[in-house]
Amino acid sequence: MENTIFKKMHLKDDASMICINAPQEFFELVTDHSSIKLIKTGKADYVIMFVSSLQEYDAKIKSALSKLNSTGILWINYPKSKGKIKYDVNRDILYRHSNKDGIEPCAMVALNDNWSMMRFREIKE
């Protein structure tokens, strides 16, 4: 699965990655993929952020954006609503809400049965 998801994410070999609020299952995928360099400080090629609420998004987005290098890519992961379990963050909400932060979604993939992820880019004027 990890090779498939990393191909969908268009990860480049030897890319640097910062993970924010990632569950253990994601860290296991990343550490099993030898060409990705997990870093904790500095600027990264990829910032992967996990949020379970809009409040969590608002609390973490500025920090996430500040960790991207000049060509960096931001992926935001949010939980899939299942049955009666609903979240106040989803594709449509992130699409509308992210504009205030100067970013817009440009791609989307399913990480697994529990998480979806959206790639964001800077809004160009």
Short mmCIF file of N, CA and C in Angstrom, two decimals:
data_model
loop_
_atom_site.label_atom_id
_atom_site.label_comp_id
_atom_site.label_asym_id
_atom_site.label_seq_id
_atom_site.Cartn_x
_atom_site.Cartn_y
_atom_site.Cartn_z
N MET A 1 0.81 -1.20 0.00
CA MET A 1 0.00 0.00 0.00
C MET A 1 0.85 1.26 0.00
N GLU A 2 1.95 1.26 0.77
CA GLU A 2 2.71 2.49 0.90
C GLU A 2 3.26 2.98 -0.42
N ASN A 3 3.73 2.06 -1.28
CA ASN A 3 4.24 2.49 -2.57
C ASN A 3 3.14 3.13 -3.39
N THR A 4 1.94 2.57 -3.34
CA THR A 4 0.82 3.12 -4.09
C THR A 4 0.47 4.51 -3.59
N ILE A 5 0.37 4.70 -2.29
CA ILE A 5 0.00 6.01 -1.75
C ILE A 5 1.11 7.02 -2.03
N PHE A 6 2.35 6.62 -1.93
CA PHE A 6 3.44 7.55 -2.20
C PHE A 6 3.50 7.92 -3.68
N LYS A 7 3.16 6.99 -4.56
CA LYS A 7 3.07 7.31 -5.98
C LYS A 7 1.95 8.32 -6.22
N LYS A 8 0.81 8.11 -5.57
CA LYS A 8 -0.30 9.05 -5.72
C LYS A 8 0.05 10.43 -5.19
N MET A 9 0.91 10.47 -4.17
CA MET A 9 1.33 11.75 -3.60
C MET A 9 2.45 12.40 -4.42
N HIS A 10 2.97 11.69 -5.41
CA HIS A 10 4.07 12.17 -6.25
C HIS A 10 5.30 12.53 -5.42
N LEU A 11 5.62 11.68 -4.45
CA LEU A 11 6.80 11.92 -3.62
C LEU A 11 8.06 11.65 -4.44
N LYS A 12 9.01 12.55 -4.31
CA LYS A 12 10.27 12.40 -5.02
C LYS A 12 11.27 11.67 -4.12
N ASP A 13 12.19 10.95 -4.75
CA ASP A 13 13.24 10.26 -4.00
C ASP A 13 14.05 11.26 -3.20
N ASP A 14 14.44 10.84 -2.02
CA ASP A 14 15.25 11.65 -1.10
C ASP A 14 14.57 12.94 -0.67
N ALA A 15 13.25 12.97 -0.72
CA ALA A 15 12.50 14.15 -0.28
C ALA A 15 12.51 14.24 1.24
N SER A 16 12.47 15.47 1.73
CA SER A 16 12.36 15.68 3.18
C SER A 16 10.89 15.88 3.53
N MET A 17 10.50 15.41 4.71
CA MET A 17 9.11 15.46 5.12
C MET A 17 9.00 15.81 6.60
N ILE A 18 8.06 16.70 6.89
CA ILE A 18 7.69 16.99 8.27
C ILE A 18 6.26 16.53 8.45
N CYS A 19 6.00 15.75 9.49
CA CYS A 19 4.66 15.27 9.80
C CYS A 19 4.14 16.00 11.03
N ILE A 20 2.92 16.50 10.92
CA ILE A 20 2.29 17.21 12.03
C ILE A 20 1.05 16.44 12.46
N ASN A 21 1.05 16.01 13.71
CA ASN A 21 -0.11 15.34 14.29
C ASN A 21 -0.44 14.01 13.61
N ALA A 22 0.56 13.37 13.04
CA ALA A 22 0.33 12.13 12.30
C ALA A 22 0.12 10.95 13.24
N PRO A 23 -0.82 10.05 12.90
CA PRO A 23 -0.99 8.85 13.71
C PRO A 23 0.17 7.88 13.48
N GLN A 24 0.34 6.97 14.39
CA GLN A 24 1.44 6.00 14.32
C GLN A 24 1.43 5.22 13.01
N GLU A 25 0.25 4.89 12.50
CA GLU A 25 0.18 4.11 11.27
C GLU A 25 0.84 4.84 10.10
N PHE A 26 0.75 6.16 10.07
CA PHE A 26 1.39 6.91 8.99
C PHE A 26 2.90 6.93 9.17
N PHE A 27 3.36 7.13 10.40
CA PHE A 27 4.80 7.10 10.66
C PHE A 27 5.39 5.76 10.25
N GLU A 28 4.67 4.68 10.47
CA GLU A 28 5.16 3.36 10.07
C GLU A 28 5.30 3.26 8.55
N LEU A 29 4.35 3.81 7.81
CA LEU A 29 4.45 3.82 6.35
C LEU A 29 5.68 4.60 5.90
N VAL A 30 5.87 5.76 6.50
CA VAL A 30 6.98 6.62 6.10
C VAL A 30 8.33 6.00 6.45
N THR A 31 8.45 5.47 7.64
CA THR A 31 9.75 4.90 8.04
C THR A 31 10.08 3.64 7.25
N ASP A 32 9.07 2.96 6.73
CA ASP A 32 9.32 1.79 5.88
C ASP A 32 9.75 2.19 4.47
N HIS A 33 9.55 3.44 4.11
CA HIS A 33 9.91 3.94 2.78
C HIS A 33 11.27 4.62 2.88
N SER A 34 12.30 3.91 2.48
CA SER A 34 13.68 4.33 2.76
C SER A 34 14.10 5.63 2.08
N SER A 35 13.42 6.05 1.04
CA SER A 35 13.89 7.25 0.33
C SER A 35 13.35 8.55 0.92
N ILE A 36 12.49 8.48 1.93
CA ILE A 36 11.94 9.68 2.56
C ILE A 36 12.73 10.01 3.81
N LYS A 37 13.11 11.28 3.92
CA LYS A 37 13.86 11.73 5.10
C LYS A 37 12.92 12.49 6.02
N LEU A 38 12.56 11.89 7.14
CA LEU A 38 11.73 12.57 8.13
C LEU A 38 12.60 13.56 8.89
N ILE A 39 12.14 14.81 8.96
CA ILE A 39 12.85 15.82 9.73
C ILE A 39 11.87 16.47 10.71
N LYS A 40 12.39 17.10 11.74
CA LYS A 40 11.54 17.74 12.74
C LYS A 40 11.65 19.25 12.72
N THR A 41 12.75 19.77 12.20
CA THR A 41 12.95 21.21 12.16
C THR A 41 13.41 21.63 10.78
N GLY A 42 13.36 22.92 10.53
CA GLY A 42 13.79 23.44 9.24
C GLY A 42 12.64 23.45 8.25
N LYS A 43 13.01 23.53 6.98
CA LYS A 43 12.04 23.56 5.88
C LYS A 43 12.06 22.21 5.17
N ALA A 44 10.89 21.79 4.70
CA ALA A 44 10.77 20.47 4.08
C ALA A 44 10.16 20.54 2.69
N ASP A 45 10.42 19.49 1.92
CA ASP A 45 9.80 19.35 0.60
C ASP A 45 8.31 19.05 0.73
N TYR A 46 7.95 18.32 1.78
CA TYR A 46 6.56 17.95 2.03
C TYR A 46 6.23 18.17 3.50
N VAL A 47 5.08 18.77 3.74
CA VAL A 47 4.53 18.85 5.09
C VAL A 47 3.21 18.10 5.05
N ILE A 48 3.10 17.11 5.91
CA ILE A 48 1.90 16.28 6.00
C ILE A 48 1.24 16.59 7.34
N MET A 49 0.03 17.14 7.28
CA MET A 49 -0.67 17.55 8.50
C MET A 49 -1.97 16.76 8.64
N PHE A 50 -2.21 16.24 9.82
CA PHE A 50 -3.45 15.53 10.13
C PHE A 50 -4.30 16.39 11.05
N VAL A 51 -5.58 16.56 10.69
CA VAL A 51 -6.51 17.32 11.53
C VAL A 51 -7.82 16.55 11.65
N SER A 52 -8.44 16.65 12.82
CA SER A 52 -9.73 16.00 13.05
C SER A 52 -10.85 17.00 13.24
N SER A 53 -10.52 18.30 13.20
CA SER A 53 -11.53 19.34 13.37
C SER A 53 -11.05 20.61 12.68
N LEU A 54 -11.99 21.50 12.43
CA LEU A 54 -11.65 22.79 11.85
C LEU A 54 -10.83 23.62 12.84
N GLN A 55 -11.12 23.48 14.11
CA GLN A 55 -10.35 24.17 15.14
C GLN A 55 -8.89 23.72 15.11
N GLU A 56 -8.68 22.43 14.93
CA GLU A 56 -7.33 21.90 14.86
C GLU A 56 -6.61 22.42 13.61
N TYR A 57 -7.33 22.49 12.49
CA TYR A 57 -6.78 23.08 11.26
C TYR A 57 -6.30 24.51 11.53
N ASP A 58 -7.20 25.32 12.10
CA ASP A 58 -6.86 26.72 12.37
C ASP A 58 -5.65 26.85 13.30
N ALA A 59 -5.54 25.96 14.25
CA ALA A 59 -4.43 26.02 15.22
C ALA A 59 -3.09 25.61 14.60
N LYS A 60 -3.10 24.82 13.53
CA LYS A 60 -1.86 24.25 13.00
C LYS A 60 -1.44 24.77 11.63
N ILE A 61 -2.34 25.42 10.89
CA ILE A 61 -2.04 25.73 9.49
C ILE A 61 -0.88 26.70 9.32
N LYS A 62 -0.80 27.74 10.11
CA LYS A 62 0.29 28.72 9.95
C LYS A 62 1.65 28.05 10.18
N SER A 63 1.73 27.21 11.20
CA SER A 63 2.97 26.49 11.47
C SER A 63 3.31 25.56 10.32
N ALA A 64 2.32 24.86 9.79
CA ALA A 64 2.56 23.94 8.68
C ALA A 64 3.09 24.68 7.46
N LEU A 65 2.48 25.80 7.12
CA LEU A 65 2.91 26.57 5.95
C LEU A 65 4.33 27.12 6.14
N SER A 66 4.67 27.48 7.36
CA SER A 66 6.01 28.03 7.62
C SER A 66 7.10 26.98 7.50
N LYS A 67 6.75 25.72 7.50
CA LYS A 67 7.73 24.63 7.43
C LYS A 67 8.02 24.17 6.00
N LEU A 68 7.29 24.72 5.02
CA LEU A 68 7.50 24.35 3.62
C LEU A 68 8.68 25.11 3.03
N ASN A 69 9.50 24.42 2.24
CA ASN A 69 10.53 25.14 1.50
C ASN A 69 9.87 25.85 0.32
N SER A 70 10.64 26.56 -0.49
CA SER A 70 10.06 27.40 -1.54
C SER A 70 9.26 26.62 -2.59
N THR A 71 9.55 25.35 -2.76
CA THR A 71 8.79 24.53 -3.71
C THR A 71 8.02 23.42 -2.99
N GLY A 72 7.87 23.57 -1.68
CA GLY A 72 7.25 22.53 -0.86
C GLY A 72 5.78 22.30 -1.15
N ILE A 73 5.33 21.11 -0.79
CA ILE A 73 3.95 20.69 -1.02
C ILE A 73 3.31 20.34 0.31
N LEU A 74 2.11 20.87 0.51
CA LEU A 74 1.34 20.62 1.73
C LEU A 74 0.24 19.61 1.46
N TRP A 75 0.20 18.55 2.27
CA TRP A 75 -0.89 17.59 2.25
C TRP A 75 -1.61 17.67 3.60
N ILE A 76 -2.93 17.85 3.55
CA ILE A 76 -3.73 17.88 4.77
C ILE A 76 -4.62 16.65 4.78
N ASN A 77 -4.54 15.89 5.86
CA ASN A 77 -5.33 14.67 6.04
C ASN A 77 -6.46 14.94 7.00
N TYR A 78 -7.63 14.41 6.69
CA TYR A 78 -8.79 14.58 7.55
C TYR A 78 -9.53 13.25 7.62
N PRO A 79 -10.24 13.00 8.73
CA PRO A 79 -10.90 11.70 8.88
C PRO A 79 -12.13 11.58 7.98
N LYS A 80 -12.34 10.37 7.51
CA LYS A 80 -13.55 10.09 6.75
C LYS A 80 -14.70 9.93 7.73
N SER A 81 -15.82 10.55 7.42
CA SER A 81 -17.02 10.36 8.25
C SER A 81 -17.57 8.98 7.96
N LYS A 82 -17.92 8.27 9.02
CA LYS A 82 -18.43 6.91 8.87
C LYS A 82 -19.69 6.76 9.68
N GLY A 83 -20.77 6.36 9.03
CA GLY A 83 -22.02 6.12 9.74
C GLY A 83 -22.45 7.34 10.53
N LYS A 84 -22.63 7.17 11.81
CA LYS A 84 -23.08 8.26 12.66
C LYS A 84 -21.94 9.15 13.14
N ILE A 85 -20.72 8.74 12.90
CA ILE A 85 -19.57 9.55 13.31
C ILE A 85 -19.33 10.62 12.25
N LYS A 86 -19.52 11.87 12.63
CA LYS A 86 -19.35 13.00 11.72
C LYS A 86 -18.29 13.94 12.28
N TYR A 87 -17.59 14.60 11.39
CA TYR A 87 -16.55 15.55 11.78
C TYR A 87 -16.88 16.91 11.18
N ASP A 88 -16.36 17.97 11.78
CA ASP A 88 -16.62 19.30 11.24
C ASP A 88 -15.57 19.72 10.22
N VAL A 89 -14.82 18.75 9.73
CA VAL A 89 -13.84 19.02 8.69
C VAL A 89 -13.98 17.93 7.62
N ASN A 90 -14.05 18.37 6.37
CA ASN A 90 -14.14 17.45 5.25
C ASN A 90 -13.63 18.17 4.00
N ARG A 91 -13.73 17.53 2.88
CA ARG A 91 -13.23 18.09 1.62
C ARG A 91 -13.83 19.46 1.33
N ASP A 92 -15.15 19.56 1.41
CA ASP A 92 -15.82 20.81 1.05
C ASP A 92 -15.48 21.94 2.03
N ILE A 93 -15.42 21.62 3.30
CA ILE A 93 -15.09 22.63 4.31
C ILE A 93 -13.65 23.11 4.14
N LEU A 94 -12.73 22.19 3.93
CA LEU A 94 -11.33 22.60 3.72
C LEU A 94 -11.19 23.42 2.45
N TYR A 95 -11.93 23.07 1.42
CA TYR A 95 -11.88 23.82 0.17
C TYR A 95 -12.25 25.28 0.40
N ARG A 96 -13.35 25.51 1.10
CA ARG A 96 -13.82 26.88 1.37
C ARG A 96 -12.93 27.59 2.39
N HIS A 97 -12.55 26.89 3.42
CA HIS A 97 -11.87 27.49 4.56
C HIS A 97 -10.40 27.82 4.27
N SER A 98 -9.76 27.09 3.40
CA SER A 98 -8.32 27.25 3.17
C SER A 98 -7.98 28.53 2.40
N ASN A 99 -8.93 29.09 1.68
CA ASN A 99 -8.65 30.29 0.89
C ASN A 99 -8.15 31.44 1.75
N LYS A 100 -8.65 31.55 2.97
CA LYS A 100 -8.22 32.64 3.86
C LYS A 100 -6.74 32.52 4.23
N ASP A 101 -6.18 31.34 4.05
CA ASP A 101 -4.76 31.11 4.35
C ASP A 101 -3.89 31.19 3.10
N GLY A 102 -4.50 31.61 1.97
CA GLY A 102 -3.75 31.78 0.74
C GLY A 102 -3.43 30.49 0.01
N ILE A 103 -4.17 29.43 0.32
CA ILE A 103 -3.94 28.14 -0.35
C ILE A 103 -5.25 27.61 -0.91
N GLU A 104 -5.12 26.72 -1.88
CA GLU A 104 -6.29 26.07 -2.47
C GLU A 104 -5.96 24.61 -2.76
N PRO A 105 -6.96 23.74 -2.66
CA PRO A 105 -6.71 22.32 -2.95
C PRO A 105 -6.48 22.10 -4.44
N CYS A 106 -5.63 21.14 -4.76
CA CYS A 106 -5.36 20.85 -6.16
C CYS A 106 -5.37 19.35 -6.47
N ALA A 107 -5.46 18.51 -5.44
CA ALA A 107 -5.53 17.06 -5.65
C ALA A 107 -6.06 16.41 -4.39
N MET A 108 -6.55 15.20 -4.56
CA MET A 108 -7.11 14.48 -3.42
C MET A 108 -6.91 12.98 -3.62
N VAL A 109 -6.53 12.29 -2.55
CA VAL A 109 -6.40 10.83 -2.58
C VAL A 109 -6.88 10.26 -1.25
N ALA A 110 -7.22 9.00 -1.27
CA ALA A 110 -7.57 8.30 -0.03
C ALA A 110 -6.30 7.69 0.53
N LEU A 111 -5.99 8.02 1.77
CA LEU A 111 -4.83 7.43 2.42
C LEU A 111 -5.12 5.98 2.79
N ASN A 112 -6.27 5.77 3.43
CA ASN A 112 -6.71 4.42 3.82
C ASN A 112 -8.20 4.48 4.13
N ASP A 113 -8.74 3.50 4.84
CA ASP A 113 -10.17 3.48 5.14
C ASP A 113 -10.58 4.56 6.13
N ASN A 114 -9.62 5.15 6.84
CA ASN A 114 -9.93 6.12 7.88
C ASN A 114 -9.63 7.57 7.51
N TRP A 115 -8.70 7.79 6.59
CA TRP A 115 -8.24 9.14 6.28
C TRP A 115 -8.28 9.43 4.78
N SER A 116 -8.68 10.65 4.45
CA SER A 116 -8.53 11.19 3.10
C SER A 116 -7.49 12.29 3.18
N MET A 117 -6.87 12.59 2.05
CA MET A 117 -5.87 13.65 2.06
C MET A 117 -6.01 14.54 0.84
N MET A 118 -5.76 15.82 1.05
CA MET A 118 -5.81 16.81 -0.03
C MET A 118 -4.47 17.51 -0.13
N ARG A 119 -4.04 17.71 -1.38
CA ARG A 119 -2.83 18.48 -1.63
C ARG A 119 -3.23 19.93 -1.87
N PHE A 120 -2.45 20.85 -1.32
CA PHE A 120 -2.75 22.27 -1.44
C PHE A 120 -1.60 23.00 -2.12
N ARG A 121 -1.94 24.08 -2.81
CA ARG A 121 -0.94 24.95 -3.41
C ARG A 121 -1.28 26.40 -3.09
N GLU A 122 -0.29 27.23 -3.23
CA GLU A 122 -0.48 28.66 -3.00
C GLU A 122 -1.41 29.22 -4.07
N ILE A 123 -2.32 30.09 -3.68
CA ILE A 123 -3.20 30.75 -4.65
C ILE A 123 -2.37 31.79 -5.40
N LYS A 124 -2.34 31.67 -6.71
CA LYS A 124 -1.61 32.63 -7.55
C LYS A 124 -2.60 33.67 -8.05
N GLU A 125 -2.19 34.92 -8.01
CA GLU A 125 -3.09 35.99 -8.46
C GLU A 125 -2.87 36.33 -9.89
#
